[in-house]
Amino acid sequence: MIINKNEIANILTKLAEEYLVIAPVQKDGIVQFSAIKNGAEACLTFANTKKPGKEILFPQSEELYSYTIDTEGVRMQANVDQKETIVFGMRPCDVKSLVLLDNVFKNDQYQDVYYLTRRANTLIVGLGCNEPAATCFCSNMACGPFAKEGSDIFLTDIGEAYVAEGISEKGQALLAKLGLGSATAEQKALANQLQAETKADGGVNIAGIAEKLGGMFEHPFWDSLHEKCLGCAACTYLCPTCHCFDIADEATDCNGCRVRNWDACMFPLFTLHGSGHNPRPNGKARWRQRLMHKFNYFVDRYNATACVGCGRCIKNCPVNLDIRQALADIRALD
Amino acid sequence: MRNPYLPLPMKLVKNFTETSDKLIHTFTLEFLNEQDAENFKYEPGQFAEVMVYGKGEAPFGIASSPTEKGILKFSVAKVGVVSTALHMLEEGSIVGVRGPLGNSYPLEQLKGKSLTIIGGGFAFTTLRSTIQYILDPANRGDYGDLTVIYGARNPGLLLYKDELAAWDARSDINLVTTIDRAVEGWNGRVGFIPAVTKEVAPKTDYAIICGPPVMIKFTLPVLEECGFTPDRIIMSLENRMKCGIGMCGRCNVGSKYVCKDGPVFTKEQLDKLPNEY
């Protein structure tokens, strides 16, 4: 299928009449995912959004339920978001991160109804990256600028138009509904060429890293790695695969709600016990946790690395800590 | 899809001051809905998130035994926002409970075995559940000899004093209580748990141990001296938790989540995990 760029705005406006349409929007000086009504608001020329796409299914702050207590007892109202949603223009790294987060929010025993309901009602239109940023290393992370895993529809920018592929049944059905024309053989060939040639190679090689980290918990390597770290947690908040959260109550008298908010293992209070004991009392333990979680613990649990190479942690670190370098240093250790 | 974040409403029927320093209270809760009481099937060693509406929720080990029908008991130290709020609740108040959460002591696997149960201080709560369960007439025949070693800093800080007296009067349990330093009026043993364990030198099939980290640290070598291999020492970990269902990413030790894969682990399992708890 082919979508001419000058048709995009109209298509999105029309879709917004039926669905909640979320697309990258240039707002307050950054590109971020936002609900749109007018298709012209969508900005599809960006390296990546500032905040990751995880926020669409797992908002930075969300009310889980509200409650009222009175003489009759307790009444609770769970606020599960049921809106049929189309996410238009999510980069492959962010789409892959959702595939990874599915493991977390649906484990063998419990289902997170909030995430999973949104997930089931959301169709994702992935958008390949013709020009990955200097901080991108998705090609090294079982992903890539044109990786289609997790997308329902996948778009490849060939200049004047996007070649659109229906990946899932849900995606194919939507494409059929849009009544688009077919891509010519030439257009398809150009898309294939771009997909084959574009790489985001940050020189990271994680082959054997999980096993190596498994024996490195007490290694002196961790003693210095964290020294520059300010503990600001920008790396974790902006990571598309980081999923840690806090749960808090907001209440007055007999009315209140429970809210969950993103949280981060880079904060000292994250693991502080009521007794005052803290199993991760310093930057060393917290950096080790972040790296081990992504490249060893998550692999052990879900057989996948919890990093998609989006590069946000590198781009936004105030002291230029670079996870690519940390991984290279680990590889170089005896 | 069941929503694991929604608590079950329960009524606080008893708020009992357990210790002489008044810092530990035992709360007895009753299910408001009969169906919830039916569905809430738990085993000794499991915990639940107890919610004080408007203040938040916190994880506590369940101190009651499944053999005590229709109620849940929690013994809670007053240390944080939720526990302080709980301590101040009047009988008749409504609280929320999410659970049961986590794994339990492997009581099915322990059938036919003799057991030593060792507890220190306030961590005795889930051990009370276990002992009460084993001592129930319906279950006592399933287990062999039962030795319980329980220590606190002073007699006033021992939990469940009435039950300790009742257990002591029974012939099918060898109860050893100890306090850290001698005080007037105390006729029991004096000494720290590791030393007392050494004196008692239990020879049972399995040992279950729960207490402050320092007690565990010094008691484990004694248990090994007594012949307990790491697969026969059962422990319960404590970590900061929020969701209780393996998602919020807070309580992990290596690739295990204490809330979901634990809190009960054998020493053999813990020996394979990083020492970060």
PDB file of N, CA, C and O in Angstrom, chain A residues 65 67 69 74 76 104-105 107-114 217 243-246 249 251 258 260 263 269-273 277 279-280 289 297 300-301, chain B residues 1-7 51 53-57 94 100-101 238-240 242-243 245 247-250 252 254-257 260-261 274 276-277:
ATOM      1  N   TYR A  65      -7.734   3.514  40.880  1.00  0.00           N
ATOM      2  CA  TYR A  65      -9.144   3.499  41.251  1.00  0.00           C
ATOM      3  C   TYR A  65      -9.421   4.604  42.261  1.00  0.00           C
ATOM      4  O   TYR A  65      -8.504   5.113  42.905  1.00  0.00           O
ATOM      5  N   TYR A  67     -12.119   5.794  45.552  1.00  0.00           N
ATOM      6  CA  TYR A  67     -12.946   5.141  46.562  1.00  0.00           C
ATOM      7  C   TYR A  67     -13.664   6.147  47.440  1.00  0.00           C
ATOM      8  O   TYR A  67     -13.237   7.297  47.585  1.00  0.00           O
ATOM      9  N   ILE A  69     -15.705   6.050  51.290  1.00  0.00           N
ATOM     10  CA  ILE A  69     -16.125   5.259  52.466  1.00  0.00           C
ATOM     11  C   ILE A  69     -17.285   5.994  53.130  1.00  0.00           C
ATOM     12  O   ILE A  69     -17.206   7.203  53.346  1.00  0.00           O
ATOM     13  N   VAL A  74     -17.486   0.481  51.710  1.00  0.00           N
ATOM     14  CA  VAL A  74     -16.527   1.107  50.802  1.00  0.00           C
ATOM     15  C   VAL A  74     -17.005   0.903  49.379  1.00  0.00           C
ATOM     16  O   VAL A  74     -17.389  -0.201  49.000  1.00  0.00           O
ATOM     17  N   MET A  76     -15.660   1.286  45.481  1.00  0.00           N
ATOM     18  CA  MET A  76     -14.446   1.523  44.701  1.00  0.00           C
ATOM     19  C   MET A  76     -14.788   1.559  43.226  1.00  0.00           C
ATOM     20  O   MET A  76     -15.641   0.813  42.761  1.00  0.00           O
ATOM     21  N   VAL A 104       6.213  -8.103  31.447  1.00  0.00           N
ATOM     22  CA  VAL A 104       6.153  -7.627  32.833  1.00  0.00           C
ATOM     23  C   VAL A 104       4.714  -7.514  33.310  1.00  0.00           C
ATOM     24  O   VAL A 104       4.373  -7.947  34.412  1.00  0.00           O
ATOM     25  N   PHE A 105       3.871  -6.925  32.460  1.00  0.00           N
ATOM     26  CA  PHE A 105       2.510  -6.607  32.910  1.00  0.00           C
ATOM     27  C   PHE A 105       1.552  -7.792  32.770  1.00  0.00           C
ATOM     28  O   PHE A 105       0.389  -7.705  33.134  1.00  0.00           O
ATOM     29  N   ASN A 107       2.310 -11.477  33.870  1.00  0.00           N
ATOM     30  CA  ASN A 107       3.181 -12.573  34.269  1.00  0.00           C
ATOM     31  C   ASN A 107       2.361 -13.848  34.447  1.00  0.00           C
ATOM     32  O   ASN A 107       1.151 -13.857  34.194  1.00  0.00           O
ATOM     33  N   ASP A 108       2.998 -14.901  34.866  1.00  0.00           N
ATOM     34  CA  ASP A 108       2.294 -16.188  34.922  1.00  0.00           C
ATOM     35  C   ASP A 108       1.160 -16.213  35.935  1.00  0.00           C
ATOM     36  O   ASP A 108       0.338 -17.113  35.928  1.00  0.00           O
ATOM     37  N   GLN A 109       1.095 -15.204  36.813  1.00  0.00           N
ATOM     38  CA  GLN A 109       0.096 -15.221  37.881  1.00  0.00           C
ATOM     39  C   GLN A 109      -0.867 -14.033  37.856  1.00  0.00           C
ATOM     40  O   GLN A 109      -2.023 -14.170  38.221  1.00  0.00           O
ATOM     41  N   TYR A 110      -0.358 -12.886  37.444  1.00  0.00           N
ATOM     42  CA  TYR A 110      -1.163 -11.660  37.555  1.00  0.00           C
ATOM     43  C   TYR A 110      -1.204 -10.896  36.229  1.00  0.00           C
ATOM     44  O   TYR A 110      -0.239 -10.896  35.474  1.00  0.00           O
ATOM     45  N   GLN A 111      -2.343 -10.249  36.013  1.00  0.00           N
ATOM     46  CA  GLN A 111      -2.482  -9.393  34.831  1.00  0.00           C
ATOM     47  C   GLN A 111      -2.738  -7.956  35.274  1.00  0.00           C
ATOM     48  O   GLN A 111      -3.618  -7.725  36.104  1.00  0.00           O
ATOM     49  N   ASP A 112      -1.970  -7.052  34.696  1.00  0.00           N
ATOM     50  CA  ASP A 112      -2.195  -5.639  34.987  1.00  0.00           C
ATOM     51  C   ASP A 112      -3.294  -5.151  34.045  1.00  0.00           C
ATOM     52  O   ASP A 112      -3.057  -4.900  32.871  1.00  0.00           O
ATOM     53  N   VAL A 113      -4.504  -5.022  34.567  1.00  0.00           N
ATOM     54  CA  VAL A 113      -5.660  -4.740  33.694  1.00  0.00           C
ATOM     55  C   VAL A 113      -5.528  -3.394  33.000  1.00  0.00           C
ATOM     56  O   VAL A 113      -6.040  -3.221  31.894  1.00  0.00           O
ATOM     57  N   TYR A 114      -4.857  -2.461  33.642  1.00  0.00           N
ATOM     58  CA  TYR A 114      -4.770  -1.114  33.070  1.00  0.00           C
ATOM     59  C   TYR A 114      -3.922  -1.127  31.801  1.00  0.00           C
ATOM     60  O   TYR A 114      -4.337  -0.656  30.750  1.00  0.00           O
ATOM     61  N   PHE A 217      28.725  -9.958  40.003  1.00  0.00           N
ATOM     62  CA  PHE A 217      28.061  -9.126  41.013  1.00  0.00           C
ATOM     63  C   PHE A 217      29.061  -8.479  41.971  1.00  0.00           C
ATOM     64  O   PHE A 217      28.909  -7.325  42.355  1.00  0.00           O
ATOM     65  N   HIS A 243      10.201   0.069  33.826  1.00  0.00           N
ATOM     66  CA  HIS A 243       8.777  -0.020  34.148  1.00  0.00           C
ATOM     67  C   HIS A 243       8.512   0.130  35.642  1.00  0.00           C
ATOM     68  O   HIS A 243       7.404  -0.148  36.108  1.00  0.00           O
ATOM     69  N   CYS A 244       9.517   0.511  36.415  1.00  0.00           N
ATOM     70  CA  CYS A 244       9.305   0.561  37.861  1.00  0.00           C
ATOM     71  C   CYS A 244       8.310   1.646  38.214  1.00  0.00           C
ATOM     72  O   CYS A 244       8.297   2.699  37.603  1.00  0.00           O
ATOM     73  N   PHE A 245       7.484   1.352  39.201  1.00  0.00           N
ATOM     74  CA  PHE A 245       6.503   2.362  39.601  1.00  0.00           C
ATOM     75  C   PHE A 245       6.283   2.361  41.107  1.00  0.00           C
ATOM     76  O   PHE A 245       6.659   1.429  41.814  1.00  0.00           O
ATOM     77  N   ASP A 246       5.692   3.462  41.542  1.00  0.00           N
ATOM     78  CA  ASP A 246       5.327   3.642  42.942  1.00  0.00           C
ATOM     79  C   ASP A 246       3.800   3.701  42.982  1.00  0.00           C
ATOM     80  O   ASP A 246       3.158   3.977  41.977  1.00  0.00           O
ATOM     81  N   ASP A 249      -1.448   7.126  47.689  1.00  0.00           N
ATOM     82  CA  ASP A 249      -2.842   7.510  47.902  1.00  0.00           C
ATOM     83  C   ASP A 249      -2.975   9.022  47.868  1.00  0.00           C
ATOM     84  O   ASP A 249      -2.139   9.735  48.408  1.00  0.00           O
ATOM     85  N   ALA A 251      -5.914  11.504  49.033  1.00  0.00           N
ATOM     86  CA  ALA A 251      -7.238  11.423  49.644  1.00  0.00           C
ATOM     87  C   ALA A 251      -7.524  12.595  50.560  1.00  0.00           C
ATOM     88  O   ALA A 251      -6.614  13.210  51.119  1.00  0.00           O
ATOM     89  N   ARG A 258      -6.170   5.922  44.423  1.00  0.00           N
ATOM     90  CA  ARG A 258      -4.827   5.337  44.407  1.00  0.00           C
ATOM     91  C   ARG A 258      -4.226   5.654  43.056  1.00  0.00           C
ATOM     92  O   ARG A 258      -4.864   5.463  42.017  1.00  0.00           O
ATOM     93  N   ARG A 260      -0.690   5.465  40.511  1.00  0.00           N
ATOM     94  CA  ARG A 260       0.667   4.940  40.350  1.00  0.00           C
ATOM     95  C   ARG A 260       1.475   5.900  39.497  1.00  0.00           C
ATOM     96  O   ARG A 260       0.957   6.495  38.555  1.00  0.00           O
ATOM     97  N   ASP A 263       8.626   5.316  38.812  1.00  0.00           N
ATOM     98  CA  ASP A 263       9.646   5.440  39.856  1.00  0.00           C
ATOM     99  C   ASP A 263      10.939   4.883  39.261  1.00  0.00           C
ATOM    100  O   ASP A 263      10.935   4.375  38.135  1.00  0.00           O
ATOM    101  N   LEU A 269      15.743   6.076  47.880  1.00  0.00           N
ATOM    102  CA  LEU A 269      14.566   5.700  48.668  1.00  0.00           C
ATOM    103  C   LEU A 269      13.811   4.522  48.065  1.00  0.00           C
ATOM    104  O   LEU A 269      12.959   3.922  48.716  1.00  0.00           O
ATOM    105  N   PHE A 270      14.138   4.200  46.827  1.00  0.00           N
ATOM    106  CA  PHE A 270      13.396   3.162  46.105  1.00  0.00           C
ATOM    107  C   PHE A 270      13.362   1.840  46.869  1.00  0.00           C
ATOM    108  O   PHE A 270      12.361   1.132  46.869  1.00  0.00           O
ATOM    109  N   THR A 271      14.462   1.508  47.514  1.00  0.00           N
ATOM    110  CA  THR A 271      14.540   0.210  48.196  1.00  0.00           C
ATOM    111  C   THR A 271      14.704   0.333  49.718  1.00  0.00           C
ATOM    112  O   THR A 271      14.979  -0.666  50.386  1.00  0.00           O
ATOM    113  N   LEU A 272      14.550   1.545  50.239  1.00  0.00           N
ATOM    114  CA  LEU A 272      14.758   1.743  51.683  1.00  0.00           C
ATOM    115  C   LEU A 272      13.665   1.035  52.491  1.00  0.00           C
ATOM    116  O   LEU A 272      12.485   1.270  52.286  1.00  0.00           O
ATOM    117  N   HIS A 273      14.084   0.187  53.418  1.00  0.00           N
ATOM    118  CA  HIS A 273      13.127  -0.538  54.261  1.00  0.00           C
ATOM    119  C   HIS A 273      12.600   0.373  55.370  1.00  0.00           C
ATOM    120  O   HIS A 273      13.252   1.360  55.736  1.00  0.00           O
ATOM    121  N   HIS A 277      17.125  -0.185  56.973  1.00  0.00           N
ATOM    122  CA  HIS A 277      18.077  -0.949  56.159  1.00  0.00           C
ATOM    123  C   HIS A 277      17.808  -0.682  54.678  1.00  0.00           C
ATOM    124  O   HIS A 277      16.654  -0.599  54.266  1.00  0.00           O
ATOM    125  N   PRO A 279      19.006  -2.256  50.995  1.00  0.00           N
ATOM    126  CA  PRO A 279      19.854  -3.226  50.288  1.00  0.00           C
ATOM    127  C   PRO A 279      20.661  -2.606  49.144  1.00  0.00           C
ATOM    128  O   PRO A 279      21.649  -3.182  48.718  1.00  0.00           O
ATOM    129  N   ARG A 280      20.227  -1.453  48.658  1.00  0.00           N
ATOM    130  CA  ARG A 280      21.032  -0.753  47.636  1.00  0.00           C
ATOM    131  C   ARG A 280      21.322   0.656  48.129  1.00  0.00           C
ATOM    132  O   ARG A 280      20.696   1.627  47.727  1.00  0.00           O
ATOM    133  N   GLN A 289      22.441  -2.439  39.680  1.00  0.00           N
ATOM    134  CA  GLN A 289      21.082  -2.931  39.523  1.00  0.00           C
ATOM    135  C   GLN A 289      20.540  -2.575  38.132  1.00  0.00           C
ATOM    136  O   GLN A 289      19.952  -3.414  37.447  1.00  0.00           O
ATOM    137  N   TYR A 297      19.263  -9.879  34.573  1.00  0.00           N
ATOM    138  CA  TYR A 297      18.059 -10.349  35.270  1.00  0.00           C
ATOM    139  C   TYR A 297      16.876 -10.503  34.302  1.00  0.00           C
ATOM    140  O   TYR A 297      16.131 -11.485  34.369  1.00  0.00           O
ATOM    141  N   ASP A 300      17.320 -13.446  32.159  1.00  0.00           N
ATOM    142  CA  ASP A 300      17.074 -14.660  32.943  1.00  0.00           C
ATOM    143  C   ASP A 300      15.561 -14.916  33.058  1.00  0.00           C
ATOM    144  O   ASP A 300      15.091 -16.048  32.943  1.00  0.00           O
ATOM    145  N   ARG A 301      14.811 -13.861  33.252  1.00  0.00           N
ATOM    146  CA  ARG A 301      13.373 -13.987  33.498  1.00  0.00           C
ATOM    147  C   ARG A 301      12.562 -14.131  32.221  1.00  0.00           C
ATOM    148  O   ARG A 301      11.640 -14.922  32.139  1.00  0.00           O
TER     149      ARG A 301
ATOM    150  N   MET B   1     -10.883 -10.189  33.330  1.00  0.00           N
ATOM    151  CA  MET B   1      -9.542 -10.102  33.917  1.00  0.00           C
ATOM    152  C   MET B   1      -9.653  -9.570  35.354  1.00  0.00           C
ATOM    153  O   MET B   1     -10.217  -8.517  35.564  1.00  0.00           O
ATOM    154  N   ARG B   2      -9.154 -10.329  36.324  1.00  0.00           N
ATOM    155  CA  ARG B   2      -9.213  -9.891  37.713  1.00  0.00           C
ATOM    156  C   ARG B   2      -8.244  -8.722  37.926  1.00  0.00           C
ATOM    157  O   ARG B   2      -7.128  -8.741  37.406  1.00  0.00           O
ATOM    158  N   ASN B   3      -8.698  -7.723  38.651  1.00  0.00           N
ATOM    159  CA  ASN B   3      -7.839  -6.562  38.882  1.00  0.00           C
ATOM    160  C   ASN B   3      -7.045  -6.758  40.181  1.00  0.00           C
ATOM    161  O   ASN B   3      -7.599  -6.664  41.273  1.00  0.00           O
ATOM    162  N   PRO B   4      -5.740  -7.036  40.078  1.00  0.00           N
ATOM    163  CA  PRO B   4      -4.973  -7.365  41.285  1.00  0.00           C
ATOM    164  C   PRO B   4      -4.676  -6.169  42.175  1.00  0.00           C
ATOM    165  O   PRO B   4      -4.080  -6.323  43.235  1.00  0.00           O
ATOM    166  N   TYR B   5      -5.080  -4.966  41.748  1.00  0.00           N
ATOM    167  CA  TYR B   5      -4.803  -3.776  42.560  1.00  0.00           C
ATOM    168  C   TYR B   5      -5.953  -3.425  43.498  1.00  0.00           C
ATOM    169  O   TYR B   5      -5.806  -2.570  44.361  1.00  0.00           O
ATOM    170  N   LEU B   6      -7.114  -4.064  43.298  1.00  0.00           N
ATOM    171  CA  LEU B   6      -8.266  -3.699  44.121  1.00  0.00           C
ATOM    172  C   LEU B   6      -8.266  -4.467  45.441  1.00  0.00           C
ATOM    173  O   LEU B   6      -8.248  -5.699  45.441  1.00  0.00           O
ATOM    174  N   PRO B   7      -8.299  -3.757  46.562  1.00  0.00           N
ATOM    175  CA  PRO B   7      -8.304  -4.453  47.863  1.00  0.00           C
ATOM    176  C   PRO B   7      -9.696  -4.958  48.228  1.00  0.00           C
ATOM    177  O   PRO B   7     -10.699  -4.443  47.747  1.00  0.00           O
ATOM    178  N   MET B  51      -4.324  -1.937  53.489  1.00  0.00           N
ATOM    179  CA  MET B  51      -4.506  -0.549  53.104  1.00  0.00           C
ATOM    180  C   MET B  51      -5.344   0.208  54.131  1.00  0.00           C
ATOM    181  O   MET B  51      -6.432  -0.216  54.481  1.00  0.00           O
ATOM    182  N   TYR B  53      -7.315   3.346  54.199  1.00  0.00           N
ATOM    183  CA  TYR B  53      -7.843   4.259  53.188  1.00  0.00           C
ATOM    184  C   TYR B  53      -7.368   5.681  53.466  1.00  0.00           C
ATOM    185  O   TYR B  53      -7.467   6.174  54.580  1.00  0.00           O
ATOM    186  N   GLY B  54      -6.835   6.274  52.432  1.00  0.00           N
ATOM    187  CA  GLY B  54      -6.356   7.649  52.552  1.00  0.00           C
ATOM    188  C   GLY B  54      -4.900   7.765  52.946  1.00  0.00           C
ATOM    189  O   GLY B  54      -4.297   8.818  52.793  1.00  0.00           O
ATOM    190  N   LYS B  55      -4.312   6.687  53.444  1.00  0.00           N
ATOM    191  CA  LYS B  55      -2.917   6.753  53.876  1.00  0.00           C
ATOM    192  C   LYS B  55      -1.998   5.921  52.988  1.00  0.00           C
ATOM    193  O   LYS B  55      -0.816   6.210  52.845  1.00  0.00           O
ATOM    194  N   GLY B  56      -2.518   4.823  52.454  1.00  0.00           N
ATOM    195  CA  GLY B  56      -1.687   3.972  51.609  1.00  0.00           C
ATOM    196  C   GLY B  56      -1.723   2.541  52.093  1.00  0.00           C
ATOM    197  O   GLY B  56      -2.467   2.202  53.023  1.00  0.00           O
ATOM    198  N   GLU B  57      -0.913   1.709  51.462  1.00  0.00           N
ATOM    199  CA  GLU B  57      -0.887   0.309  51.869  1.00  0.00           C
ATOM    200  C   GLU B  57       0.539  -0.137  52.116  1.00  0.00           C
ATOM    201  O   GLU B  57       1.489   0.459  51.623  1.00  0.00           O
ATOM    202  N   ILE B  94     -12.904   0.324  58.683  1.00  0.00           N
ATOM    203  CA  ILE B  94     -12.768  -0.510  57.487  1.00  0.00           C
ATOM    204  C   ILE B  94     -11.379  -0.305  56.894  1.00  0.00           C
ATOM    205  O   ILE B  94     -10.897   0.830  56.785  1.00  0.00           O
ATOM    206  N   PRO B 100      -4.087 -13.267  49.075  1.00  0.00           N
ATOM    207  CA  PRO B 100      -2.759 -13.476  49.632  1.00  0.00           C
ATOM    208  C   PRO B 100      -1.685 -13.332  48.547  1.00  0.00           C
ATOM    209  O   PRO B 100      -1.937 -13.627  47.382  1.00  0.00           O
ATOM    210  N   LEU B 101      -0.507 -12.876  48.966  1.00  0.00           N
ATOM    211  CA  LEU B 101       0.571 -12.631  48.011  1.00  0.00           C
ATOM    212  C   LEU B 101       1.801 -13.469  48.375  1.00  0.00           C
ATOM    213  O   LEU B 101       2.010 -13.819  49.530  1.00  0.00           O
ATOM    214  N   GLU B 238      12.696 -10.280  53.555  1.00  0.00           N
ATOM    215  CA  GLU B 238      11.854  -9.101  53.618  1.00  0.00           C
ATOM    216  C   GLU B 238      12.497  -8.071  52.715  1.00  0.00           C
ATOM    217  O   GLU B 238      13.711  -7.901  52.743  1.00  0.00           O
ATOM    218  N   ASN B 239      11.723  -7.417  51.880  1.00  0.00           N
ATOM    219  CA  ASN B 239      12.248  -6.337  51.056  1.00  0.00           C
ATOM    220  C   ASN B 239      11.167  -5.294  50.896  1.00  0.00           C
ATOM    221  O   ASN B 239       9.999  -5.574  51.122  1.00  0.00           O
ATOM    222  N   ARG B 240      11.580  -4.100  50.522  1.00  0.00           N
ATOM    223  CA  ARG B 240      10.588  -3.056  50.251  1.00  0.00           C
ATOM    224  C   ARG B 240       9.729  -3.495  49.068  1.00  0.00           C
ATOM    225  O   ARG B 240      10.253  -3.901  48.040  1.00  0.00           O
ATOM    226  N   LYS B 242       5.850  -2.827  46.779  1.00  0.00           N
ATOM    227  CA  LYS B 242       4.705  -1.946  46.526  1.00  0.00           C
ATOM    228  C   LYS B 242       3.573  -2.746  45.901  1.00  0.00           C
ATOM    229  O   LYS B 242       2.535  -2.921  46.478  1.00  0.00           O
ATOM    230  N   CYS B 243       3.824  -3.263  44.683  1.00  0.00           N
ATOM    231  CA  CYS B 243       2.708  -3.896  43.975  1.00  0.00           C
ATOM    232  C   CYS B 243       2.399  -5.282  44.537  1.00  0.00           C
ATOM    233  O   CYS B 243       1.254  -5.698  44.564  1.00  0.00           O
ATOM    234  N   ILE B 245       3.025  -8.008  43.174  1.00  0.00           N
ATOM    235  CA  ILE B 245       2.688  -8.964  42.107  1.00  0.00           C
ATOM    236  C   ILE B 245       3.770  -9.029  41.028  1.00  0.00           C
ATOM    237  O   ILE B 245       3.498  -9.435  39.893  1.00  0.00           O
ATOM    238  N   MET B 247       5.629  -6.621  39.486  1.00  0.00           N
ATOM    239  CA  MET B 247       5.625  -5.670  38.370  1.00  0.00           C
ATOM    240  C   MET B 247       6.338  -4.355  38.660  1.00  0.00           C
ATOM    241  O   MET B 247       6.956  -3.783  37.775  1.00  0.00           O
ATOM    242  N   CYS B 248       6.252  -3.854  39.882  1.00  0.00           N
ATOM    243  CA  CYS B 248       6.755  -2.498  40.150  1.00  0.00           C
ATOM    244  C   CYS B 248       8.279  -2.456  40.217  1.00  0.00           C
ATOM    245  O   CYS B 248       8.867  -1.380  40.225  1.00  0.00           O
ATOM    246  N   GLY B 249       8.925  -3.616  40.229  1.00  0.00           N
ATOM    247  CA  GLY B 249      10.373  -3.666  40.048  1.00  0.00           C
ATOM    248  C   GLY B 249      11.190  -3.253  41.253  1.00  0.00           C
ATOM    249  O   GLY B 249      12.341  -2.858  41.111  1.00  0.00           O
ATOM    250  N   ARG B 250      10.641  -3.353  42.453  1.00  0.00           N
ATOM    251  CA  ARG B 250      11.305  -2.785  43.619  1.00  0.00           C
ATOM    252  C   ARG B 250      12.049  -3.805  44.469  1.00  0.00           C
ATOM    253  O   ARG B 250      13.118  -3.528  44.985  1.00  0.00           O
ATOM    254  N   ASN B 252      13.392  -6.818  43.901  1.00  0.00           N
ATOM    255  CA  ASN B 252      14.123  -7.945  43.336  1.00  0.00           C
ATOM    256  C   ASN B 252      15.447  -8.208  44.042  1.00  0.00           C
ATOM    257  O   ASN B 252      16.103  -7.306  44.553  1.00  0.00           O
ATOM    258  N   GLY B 254      18.558 -10.172  42.496  1.00  0.00           N
ATOM    259  CA  GLY B 254      18.887 -10.813  41.234  1.00  0.00           C
ATOM    260  C   GLY B 254      17.638 -10.868  40.375  1.00  0.00           C
ATOM    261  O   GLY B 254      16.858  -9.911  40.336  1.00  0.00           O
ATOM    262  N   SER B 255      17.396 -11.994  39.747  1.00  0.00           N
ATOM    263  CA  SER B 255      16.240 -12.068  38.851  1.00  0.00           C
ATOM    264  C   SER B 255      14.963 -12.516  39.574  1.00  0.00           C
ATOM    265  O   SER B 255      13.944 -12.732  38.934  1.00  0.00           O
ATOM    266  N   LYS B 256      15.028 -12.654  40.887  1.00  0.00           N
ATOM    267  CA  LYS B 256      13.831 -13.068  41.643  1.00  0.00           C
ATOM    268  C   LYS B 256      13.156 -11.867  42.289  1.00  0.00           C
ATOM    269  O   LYS B 256      13.846 -10.970  42.808  1.00  0.00           O
ATOM    270  N   TYR B 257      11.842 -11.862  42.249  1.00  0.00           N
ATOM    271  CA  TYR B 257      11.096 -10.846  42.988  1.00  0.00           C
ATOM    272  C   TYR B 257      10.658 -11.442  44.321  1.00  0.00           C
ATOM    273  O   TYR B 257      10.002 -12.492  44.341  1.00  0.00           O
ATOM    274  N   LYS B 260       6.868 -12.035  44.674  1.00  0.00           N
ATOM    275  CA  LYS B 260       6.164 -13.042  43.878  1.00  0.00           C
ATOM    276  C   LYS B 260       6.864 -14.405  43.934  1.00  0.00           C
ATOM    277  O   LYS B 260       6.220 -15.438  44.106  1.00  0.00           O
ATOM    278  N   ASP B 261       8.183 -14.406  43.800  1.00  0.00           N
ATOM    279  CA  ASP B 261       8.926 -15.676  43.839  1.00  0.00           C
ATOM    280  C   ASP B 261       9.193 -16.098  45.277  1.00  0.00           C
ATOM    281  O   ASP B 261       9.493 -17.255  45.553  1.00  0.00           O
ATOM    282  N   PRO B 274      22.428 -12.947  44.308  1.00  0.00           N
ATOM    283  CA  PRO B 274      23.351 -11.933  44.840  1.00  0.00           C
ATOM    284  C   PRO B 274      22.977 -11.554  46.272  1.00  0.00           C
ATOM    285  O   PRO B 274      21.799 -11.584  46.634  1.00  0.00           O
ATOM    286  N   GLU B 276      22.074  -9.145  48.138  1.00  0.00           N
ATOM    287  CA  GLU B 276      21.570  -7.758  48.095  1.00  0.00           C
ATOM    288  C   GLU B 276      20.159  -7.729  48.694  1.00  0.00           C
ATOM    289  O   GLU B 276      19.180  -7.486  48.006  1.00  0.00           O
ATOM    290  N   TYR B 277      20.071  -8.036  49.964  1.00  0.00           N
ATOM    291  CA  TYR B 277      18.774  -8.002  50.634  1.00  0.00           C
ATOM    292  C   TYR B 277      18.943  -7.686  52.111  1.00  0.00           C
ATOM    293  O   TYR B 277      20.042  -7.481  52.569  1.00  0.00           O
TER     294      TYR B 277
END
